[in-house]
């Protein structure tokens, strides 16, 4: 078989690049994945109870990029969806990110009012403050509040999720869920928040439905041998794996997902409930909130953080911290020596904590900056 491009990995990164190359350059692509499906970690399917579930954990689409939104809109209709998360703190279910409503639910009224005034004075309304920043506030009362939020919302959740304390990670990690001086209870404030109306797998099917794209599943790139001839390659798997771990294993974090179907129409009060301080799981998500599906039963997914064990479980999260970035940079230098014959991109190949829209944005940029111009990345 001879193709112009071999693309390894059929997640958002690989599918976006395959689609662009096939439709915009009219070149032939072989897209392979070692899993038995396309979609990467965004893959969804109907479980045995007929509920649409996300096999690799709940995926909620949100973006501020009009470009990404417009691009994906060519392959799906959308169902408007604004995700809400409740965190169980001292036995109460309060909005996460922590906001003025959470404050009022957890503190006596007078005290909550005083703290609210102090927050508004220090930061202003509608402002997002990363918890590690708030802990540096010079006002003792606000620092105490920050310590309370740190202890009750962030510390135990983060240790469970990463096996690291919040200050041992890049501040951007806890900064994803900043304290929000607002009464907006949504988890995200992005301009576009929606779910693909017929699911992610249907979206991927439409992206890949082109005469220039062939898909080969259940195939690791190592098994291809000389069976396929190609001019250039795009690799979206783990970067350390690509280079045979020549600079050592990059650290990743894994998860175990437990799916439980309840014999009732609705179980939770919100799409996701976080359990920072109890249990071994971090959160429970009720899939029907996300998909809007109607059914007399409901499937929930519990997320249990796990150490990554190569060959036994999946490398879901790169671990953002300085020493890991330095190790990744050694691999980046190796990638640069490939002079564009192999391009690396994606959450695992870039070793970056991308959301779906960021993976698509990265793929579109790589296409424009180098693939379409026939240059290196
Ligand atoms: P992936 O989806 O990981 O795809 C890479 C593919 O490469 C995989 O299918 C893999 O099998 C394949 N592969 C790897 N090595 C090889 C090889 N050697 N040979 C063949 N194939 C190979 N983002 C959001 O925007 N919203 C969310 O709510 C959200 N929730 C998430 C929840 C969890 C639990 C996780 C783990 C991620 C979540 N994300 C979310 C992030 C999202 O999954 C990623 O941004 C996106 O999937 C990245 O796409 P990708 O193509 O770069 O990588
Ligand atoms: N986090 C936390 N408590 C929460 C929610 C989030 O400590 O209730 C921290 C935790 O470190 C987590 C990070 O913020 O890993 C990012 O959360 P997000 O929900 O964005 O994680 P993801 O959906 O990517 O797993």
XYZ file of C-alpha atoms and ligand atoms in Angstrom:
455
model
C 0.000 0.000 0.000
C 1.281 3.467 -0.855
C -0.054 6.676 0.690
C 1.110 10.256 0.986
C 0.656 10.355 4.754
C 0.664 7.831 7.560
C -1.122 9.204 10.618
C -0.673 7.327 13.879
C -3.537 7.807 16.342
C -7.186 8.470 15.450
C -8.063 10.938 18.223
C -9.040 14.564 17.641
C -5.501 15.415 16.532
C -5.124 12.582 14.020
C -8.666 12.888 12.657
C -8.402 16.653 12.151
C -5.135 16.281 10.248
C -6.460 13.379 8.181
C -9.558 15.370 7.235
C -7.573 18.475 6.276
C -5.007 16.586 4.216
C -7.670 14.565 2.404
C -10.018 17.422 1.615
C -7.691 20.407 1.245
C -4.620 18.825 -0.340
C -6.346 15.920 -2.075
C -3.630 13.592 -0.750
C -4.012 10.025 0.458
C -3.927 9.228 4.160
C -3.690 5.998 6.079
C -4.926 6.635 9.638
C -4.074 3.873 12.096
C -4.898 3.275 15.732
C -3.967 0.483 18.080
C -7.430 0.604 19.612
C -10.447 -0.990 17.935
C -12.138 2.342 17.281
C -11.491 5.898 16.151
C -11.994 8.974 18.362
C -9.121 8.461 20.804
C -10.119 9.344 24.339
C -13.245 11.151 23.108
C -14.763 7.891 21.828
C -18.344 7.192 22.914
C -20.645 4.207 22.493
C -23.965 2.804 23.722
C -23.586 0.526 26.752
C -25.602 -2.651 27.240
C -28.410 -0.615 28.803
C -28.619 1.585 25.734
C -27.022 4.621 27.399
C -24.492 6.672 25.437
C -21.298 6.634 27.526
C -17.801 8.051 27.144
C -15.517 5.049 27.433
C -12.475 7.050 28.559
C -14.182 9.446 30.942
C -16.713 12.248 30.545
C -15.927 14.649 27.711
C -17.587 18.058 27.689
C -16.935 20.308 24.731
C -16.191 23.982 25.352
C -14.109 26.529 23.473
C -13.409 30.209 23.002
C -12.029 29.573 19.534
C -14.439 30.488 16.765
C -12.118 28.777 14.357
C -12.360 25.435 16.180
C -16.102 25.822 16.690
C -16.701 26.566 12.993
C -14.403 23.755 11.916
C -16.134 21.066 14.007
C -19.573 22.403 13.161
C -19.066 21.061 9.644
C -19.233 17.524 11.087
C -21.928 17.741 13.716
C -24.994 19.514 14.917
C -24.759 20.591 18.510
C -26.856 20.255 21.623
C -26.341 23.317 23.850
C -25.008 22.137 27.190
C -23.584 24.046 30.145
C -21.837 21.753 32.577
C -22.430 22.115 36.316
C -20.300 20.520 39.018
C -21.088 20.202 42.703
C -18.378 19.462 45.257
C -19.183 17.661 48.496
C -17.663 19.887 51.180
C -18.408 19.245 54.844
C -21.421 17.185 53.806
C -22.902 19.958 51.614
C -23.040 19.989 47.824
C -21.731 23.356 46.675
C -20.891 24.771 43.237
C -17.396 24.098 41.875
C -15.493 26.229 40.872
C -15.890 27.730 44.319
C -17.892 30.956 43.947
C -19.992 33.392 45.978
C -22.855 30.888 46.105
C -20.515 28.211 47.506
C -19.341 30.725 50.096
C -22.897 31.443 51.232
C -23.728 27.760 51.481
C -20.725 26.961 53.678
C -20.360 29.973 55.999
C -22.705 31.641 58.497
C -24.580 34.503 56.794
C -22.818 37.446 58.450
C -19.396 35.961 57.896
C -20.188 35.107 54.275
C -21.303 38.713 53.683
C -18.090 40.074 55.188
C -15.922 37.733 53.125
C -17.880 38.555 50.000
C -17.225 42.296 50.525
C -13.534 41.591 51.056
C -13.364 39.475 47.889
C -15.141 42.119 45.822
C -12.871 44.822 47.152
C -9.704 42.812 46.567
C -10.509 41.392 43.136
C -13.776 42.798 41.756
C -16.882 41.002 40.495
C -16.561 38.426 37.726
C -12.860 37.842 38.356
C -11.262 34.373 38.482
C -8.529 33.885 41.059
C -6.331 30.762 41.043
C -6.305 29.284 44.528
C -2.500 29.388 44.822
C -2.656 33.143 44.084
C -5.436 33.751 46.591
C -3.359 32.113 49.309
C -0.798 34.903 48.838
C -3.302 37.676 49.610
C -2.087 40.132 52.244
C -5.518 40.361 53.901
C -5.543 37.790 56.728
C -9.252 37.113 56.451
C -8.988 36.390 52.713
C -5.896 34.282 53.277
C -7.826 32.227 55.824
C -10.666 31.800 53.339
C -8.149 30.748 50.677
C -6.653 28.219 53.097
C -10.133 26.853 53.781
C -10.854 26.440 50.046
C -7.396 25.001 49.467
C -7.870 22.442 52.227
C -11.479 21.493 51.441
C -11.652 21.726 47.654
C -8.153 21.327 46.262
C -5.693 19.575 48.511
C -7.171 16.087 48.856
C -8.637 16.016 45.343
C -5.262 16.911 43.872
C -3.357 14.370 45.962
C -5.872 11.716 44.883
C -5.766 12.712 41.222
C -2.022 13.255 40.804
C -0.378 11.752 43.889
C 1.156 15.231 44.213
C 0.276 18.303 46.260
C -1.096 21.359 44.415
C 2.185 23.278 44.775
C 4.156 20.349 43.332
C 2.307 20.789 40.033
C 2.367 23.615 37.534
C -0.002 26.306 38.927
C -1.987 26.048 35.691
C -3.383 22.674 36.875
C -5.371 23.979 39.856
C -5.699 27.230 37.875
C -8.100 25.365 35.562
C -10.702 25.601 38.338
C -10.107 29.065 39.840
C -12.146 30.646 42.620
C -14.773 32.648 40.749
C -15.975 35.921 42.287
C -19.373 35.478 40.720
C -22.732 33.759 41.005
C -22.296 31.916 37.736
C -22.454 28.232 38.739
C -21.274 26.809 35.423
C -17.998 24.849 35.290
C -16.884 26.688 32.134
C -17.513 30.203 30.874
C -16.392 29.617 27.280
C -18.300 31.294 24.452
C -19.212 27.956 22.876
C -20.353 25.110 25.115
C -22.190 22.205 23.561
C -22.177 18.487 22.950
C -22.169 16.856 19.520
C -25.851 16.077 19.063
C -25.336 12.469 17.950
C -22.191 11.881 19.997
C -18.464 12.094 19.356
C -18.154 8.834 17.427
C -20.713 10.066 14.881
C -18.691 13.260 14.532
C -15.483 11.292 13.866
C -17.266 9.098 11.345
C -18.219 12.179 9.353
C -14.725 13.654 9.594
C -13.185 10.506 8.174
C -15.764 9.759 5.486
C -13.632 10.641 2.457
C -12.245 8.662 -0.456
C -8.678 9.786 0.398
C -8.803 8.378 3.940
C -8.268 4.734 4.864
C -8.584 3.687 8.505
C -6.747 0.710 9.962
C -7.696 -0.247 13.527
C -6.164 -2.705 16.016
C -2.766 -1.803 14.626
C 0.202 -0.424 16.505
C 2.582 1.539 14.315
C 5.320 -0.937 15.243
C 3.392 -3.758 13.598
C 3.236 -2.052 10.214
C 6.786 -3.004 9.275
C 7.346 -2.341 5.577
C 3.717 -3.035 4.636
C 2.901 0.587 4.018
C 4.914 3.078 2.009
C 4.386 6.714 2.876
C 6.061 10.034 2.199
C 5.498 11.646 5.592
C 4.161 10.646 8.944
C 2.212 12.331 11.741
C 2.485 10.689 15.137
C 0.017 11.493 17.944
C 0.937 8.820 20.524
C 3.230 9.247 23.549
C 6.431 11.020 22.552
C 8.684 8.934 24.823
C 7.309 5.761 23.243
C 8.077 7.084 19.767
C 11.731 7.580 20.702
C 11.977 4.214 22.495
C 12.384 5.937 25.870
C 15.891 7.115 24.976
C 15.528 9.928 27.551
C 13.605 7.793 30.022
C 9.896 7.293 30.665
C 7.885 10.516 30.886
C 5.520 10.429 33.873
C 1.799 10.107 33.155
C -1.231 9.615 35.345
C -3.917 7.052 34.653
C -7.503 6.431 35.719
C -9.854 3.512 36.164
C -13.436 4.104 35.114
C -16.245 2.218 36.808
C -19.591 2.415 35.028
C -22.692 1.787 37.115
C -26.233 1.781 35.768
C -28.991 2.807 38.157
C -32.570 1.724 37.697
C -33.847 5.267 37.888
C -34.256 8.101 35.467
C -31.964 10.576 37.219
C -29.565 10.139 40.144
C -27.566 13.333 40.665
C -28.401 17.021 40.945
C -25.690 17.965 38.465
C -23.729 16.405 35.621
C -20.752 15.817 37.887
C -20.355 15.567 41.648
C -16.787 15.925 42.972
C -15.708 14.171 46.167
C -12.496 15.944 47.122
C -12.274 14.585 50.652
C -13.956 11.181 50.715
C -13.607 7.886 48.857
C -10.930 6.730 46.412
C -12.717 8.185 43.403
C -12.522 11.883 42.558
C -15.858 12.405 40.837
C -19.041 10.792 39.554
C -20.567 11.901 36.264
C -24.066 11.039 35.120
C -23.791 10.613 31.377
C -27.365 11.584 30.489
C -26.811 15.140 31.745
C -24.146 15.538 29.071
C -25.900 13.830 26.207
C -29.493 14.808 26.918
C -30.545 11.219 26.301
C -33.896 10.139 27.716
C -34.234 6.726 29.314
C -35.797 5.192 32.443
C -32.272 4.085 33.530
C -29.106 6.122 33.979
C -25.381 5.290 33.751
C -22.837 6.963 36.013
C -19.070 6.851 35.716
C -16.754 6.878 38.729
C -13.156 8.018 38.172
C -10.463 6.293 40.246
C -6.986 7.819 39.777
C -4.217 5.264 39.226
C -0.465 5.263 38.751
C 0.357 4.774 35.083
C 1.605 1.253 34.440
C 2.826 0.864 30.842
C 1.137 -2.055 29.115
C -1.474 -2.371 31.856
C -3.418 0.872 31.717
C -3.565 4.073 29.656
C -1.450 7.219 29.854
C -4.332 9.670 30.235
C -2.678 12.733 31.715
C 0.757 14.248 31.133
C 1.880 15.563 34.534
C 2.563 19.292 34.205
C 5.581 20.230 36.327
C 8.976 21.727 35.642
C 11.142 18.596 35.827
C 8.812 16.760 33.429
C 8.848 19.675 31.003
C 12.646 19.552 31.013
C 12.582 15.850 30.217
C 9.987 16.454 27.494
C 12.234 19.153 26.001
C 14.907 16.495 25.406
C 12.365 14.635 23.285
C 11.353 17.847 21.541
C 14.996 18.282 20.497
C 14.927 14.762 19.023
C 11.685 15.596 17.190
C 13.298 18.664 15.658
C 16.092 16.495 14.212
C 13.475 14.641 12.139
C 13.328 17.684 9.849
C 9.632 17.408 9.177
C 9.595 13.851 7.824
C 7.720 12.912 10.994
C 5.530 15.516 12.711
C 4.493 15.019 16.328
C 1.309 16.569 17.716
C -1.415 15.913 20.287
C -1.889 15.612 24.031
C 0.581 12.736 24.357
C 3.031 13.674 21.616
C 3.278 17.312 22.790
C 3.085 16.208 26.441
C 0.555 18.998 27.085
C -2.649 18.977 29.115
C -4.823 19.837 26.069
C -8.585 19.983 26.107
C -10.287 18.728 22.954
C -10.533 22.186 21.399
C -6.831 22.778 22.036
C -5.960 19.487 20.336
C -8.024 20.555 17.312
C -6.493 24.057 17.316
C -2.999 22.556 17.456
C -3.805 20.209 14.559
C -5.283 23.015 12.435
C -2.222 25.167 13.064
C 0.162 22.352 12.222
C -1.761 21.802 9.021
C -1.583 25.473 8.030
C 1.972 26.158 9.156
C 3.745 23.102 7.875
C 1.662 20.287 6.357
C 0.006 22.447 3.702
C 3.276 24.217 2.955
C 5.244 21.002 2.816
C 7.556 22.261 5.550
C 8.685 20.923 8.910
C 6.815 21.821 12.116
P -5.894 10.900 22.058
O -7.360 11.105 22.108
O -5.205 10.307 23.238
O -5.579 9.983 20.780
C -4.322 9.383 20.549
C -4.562 8.051 19.865
O -3.304 7.500 19.464
C -5.208 7.000 20.758
O -6.425 6.559 20.201
C -4.182 5.883 20.843
O -4.756 4.595 20.865
C -3.367 6.113 19.572
N -1.993 5.600 19.642
C -1.052 5.920 20.553
N 0.091 5.253 20.298
C -0.138 4.498 19.190
C 0.662 3.574 18.440
N 1.924 3.297 18.801
N 0.116 2.972 17.365
C -1.176 3.226 17.017
N -1.968 4.082 17.690
C -1.462 4.711 18.758
N -11.178 17.546 26.917
C -12.192 18.439 26.858
O -12.151 19.368 26.041
N -13.290 18.328 27.675
C -13.403 17.321 28.585
O -14.397 17.248 29.311
C -12.343 16.363 28.677
N -12.419 15.368 29.569
C -11.405 14.459 29.655
C -11.506 13.448 30.589
C -10.495 12.514 30.686
C -10.609 11.425 31.724
C -9.360 12.584 29.831
C -8.261 11.567 29.913
C -9.248 13.594 28.899
C -10.266 14.556 28.792
N -10.215 15.582 27.862
C -11.234 16.509 27.798
C -9.050 15.741 26.972
C -9.238 15.055 25.602
O -9.408 13.670 25.803
C -8.014 15.319 24.740
O -7.789 16.695 24.590
C -8.106 14.731 23.332
O -8.642 13.441 23.348
C -6.731 14.728 22.720
O -6.772 14.148 21.441
P -5.461 13.495 20.826
O -5.828 13.061 19.463
O -4.309 14.425 20.962
O -5.111 12.246 21.759
N -9.345 20.253 41.272
C -9.499 20.100 42.636
N -10.764 19.993 43.156
C -11.860 20.027 42.386
C -11.706 20.173 40.994
C -10.437 20.274 40.461
O -8.516 20.034 43.361
O -12.984 19.922 42.924
C -7.970 20.377 40.738
C -7.314 19.001 40.570
O -5.929 19.132 40.765
C -7.655 18.687 39.125
C -7.452 20.054 38.488
O -7.981 20.970 39.456
O -6.812 17.695 38.594
C -8.108 20.259 37.158
O -9.479 19.919 37.239
P -10.312 19.565 35.928
O -11.719 19.327 36.345
O -10.054 20.587 34.903
O -9.618 18.179 35.492
P -9.904 17.182 34.279
O -11.345 17.344 33.896
O -8.947 17.529 33.204
O -9.612 15.837 34.879
